Amino acid sequence: MPQRTFSIVKPDAVRKGFTGAILAEISKAGFQIVSIKKLSISKPQAEGFYAVHQGKPFFDALTTFMSSGPLVLLVLEKENAIADLRKLMGATNPANAEDGTIRKQFAGSIQENAIHGSDAEDTAAFEIGYWFAGYELV
Ligand code: CMP
């Protein structure tokens, strides 16, 4: 059964012109794009999305960064989508990311790390529902 996951091409990657190259990697890896939209988000919207990280030392910088410019929101589908996207993304800190991963190729730092991907089924469901209405997912 195909599985859905949620992804963001983050503002650093959009600013650097990497959106197309990152979407190509995602497509080459066998993901279908169920839904896609480019928009700018507010700091409160970023805080709501990253609520699980509230209280962490990087929370303020992270939500300021995520609301610093346009990003691309994606709902992706394939067999084993959640784990496979995490593998394709590489480690959170690009310094630890393996060759060929998206973060190795396109990320600048642990914060400006080019891409987000859901880490589990329950977070994928929350994240898809946070950014997409049902009518955008048909
Ligand atoms: P993401 O997968 O979007 O989930 C939370 C984000 O917080 C993570 O990617 C990083 O961009 C950021 N992050 C995680 N750990 C740190 C850290 N130690 N310092 C700064 N940012 C971090």
PDB file of N, CA and C and ligand atoms in Angstrom, residues 10 50 53 58 62 92 103 110-111 113 116, ligand 1:
ATOM      1  N   LYS A  10      12.991  24.012   1.948  1.00  0.00           N
ATOM      2  CA  LYS A  10      13.092  25.120   2.897  1.00  0.00           C
ATOM      3  C   LYS A  10      13.572  26.420   2.224  1.00  0.00           C
ATOM      4  N   TYR A  50       6.095  23.677  14.123  1.00  0.00           N
ATOM      5  CA  TYR A  50       7.208  23.098  14.881  1.00  0.00           C
ATOM      6  C   TYR A  50       6.926  23.061  16.392  1.00  0.00           C
ATOM      7  N   HIS A  53       8.948  21.245  18.954  1.00  0.00           N
ATOM      8  CA  HIS A  53      10.302  21.719  19.296  1.00  0.00           C
ATOM      9  C   HIS A  53      10.284  22.949  20.207  1.00  0.00           C
ATOM     10  N   PHE A  58      17.041  26.006  19.707  1.00  0.00           N
ATOM     11  CA  PHE A  58      17.035  26.490  18.323  1.00  0.00           C
ATOM     12  C   PHE A  58      15.647  26.907  17.831  1.00  0.00           C
ATOM     13  N   LEU A  62      14.938  28.790  14.350  1.00  0.00           N
ATOM     14  CA  LEU A  62      14.333  27.909  13.338  1.00  0.00           C
ATOM     15  C   LEU A  62      13.058  28.517  12.764  1.00  0.00           C
ATOM     16  N   THR A  92      20.292  15.258   9.436  1.00  0.00           N
ATOM     17  CA  THR A  92      19.853  16.633   9.714  1.00  0.00           C
ATOM     18  C   THR A  92      20.996  17.623   9.535  1.00  0.00           C
ATOM     19  N   ARG A 103      20.636  16.613   1.347  1.00  0.00           N
ATOM     20  CA  ARG A 103      21.295  17.566   2.248  1.00  0.00           C
ATOM     21  C   ARG A 103      22.795  17.660   1.959  1.00  0.00           C
ATOM     22  N   ILE A 110      23.058  22.946   9.812  1.00  0.00           N
ATOM     23  CA  ILE A 110      22.028  22.147  10.497  1.00  0.00           C
ATOM     24  C   ILE A 110      20.680  22.865  10.488  1.00  0.00           C
ATOM     25  N   GLN A 111      20.695  24.176  10.513  1.00  0.00           N
ATOM     26  CA  GLN A 111      19.430  24.911  10.452  1.00  0.00           C
ATOM     27  C   GLN A 111      18.972  25.103   9.006  1.00  0.00           C
ATOM     28  N   ASN A 113      18.971  23.542   6.242  1.00  0.00           N
ATOM     29  CA  ASN A 113      19.306  22.215   5.737  1.00  0.00           C
ATOM     30  C   ASN A 113      18.418  21.746   4.587  1.00  0.00           C
ATOM     31  N   HIS A 116      12.778  19.330   4.630  1.00  0.00           N
ATOM     32  CA  HIS A 116      12.163  18.683   5.795  1.00  0.00           C
ATOM     33  C   HIS A 116      11.407  17.452   5.319  1.00  0.00           C
TER      34      HIS A 116
HETATM   35  P1  CMP B   1      13.556  19.524  10.444  1.00  0.00           P
HETATM   36  O1  CMP B   1      13.581  18.142   9.898  1.00  0.00           O
HETATM   37  O2  CMP B   1      12.755  20.513   9.692  1.00  0.00           O
HETATM   38  O3  CMP B   1      13.023  19.466  11.940  1.00  0.00           O
HETATM   39  C1  CMP B   1      13.430  20.391  12.917  1.00  0.00           C
HETATM   40  C2  CMP B   1      14.492  21.295  12.425  1.00  0.00           C
HETATM   41  O4  CMP B   1      15.189  21.964  13.432  1.00  0.00           O
HETATM   42  C3  CMP B   1      15.566  20.504  11.705  1.00  0.00           C
HETATM   43  O5  CMP B   1      15.052  20.049  10.492  1.00  0.00           O
HETATM   44  C4  CMP B   1      16.690  21.509  11.637  1.00  0.00           C
HETATM   45  O6  CMP B   1      16.538  22.406  10.568  1.00  0.00           O
HETATM   46  C5  CMP B   1      16.483  22.245  12.942  1.00  0.00           C
HETATM   47  N1  CMP B   1      17.433  21.806  13.937  1.00  0.00           N
HETATM   48  C6  CMP B   1      17.513  20.609  14.531  1.00  0.00           C
HETATM   49  N2  CMP B   1      18.524  20.576  15.410  1.00  0.00           N
HETATM   50  C7  CMP B   1      19.090  21.791  15.370  1.00  0.00           C
HETATM   51  C8  CMP B   1      20.169  22.373  16.051  1.00  0.00           C
HETATM   52  N3  CMP B   1      20.879  21.695  16.952  1.00  0.00           N
HETATM   53  N4  CMP B   1      20.466  23.647  15.750  1.00  0.00           N
HETATM   54  C9  CMP B   1      19.733  24.340  14.851  1.00  0.00           C
HETATM   55  N5  CMP B   1      18.673  23.833  14.163  1.00  0.00           N
HETATM   56  C10 CMP B   1      18.384  22.562  14.444  1.00  0.00           C
END
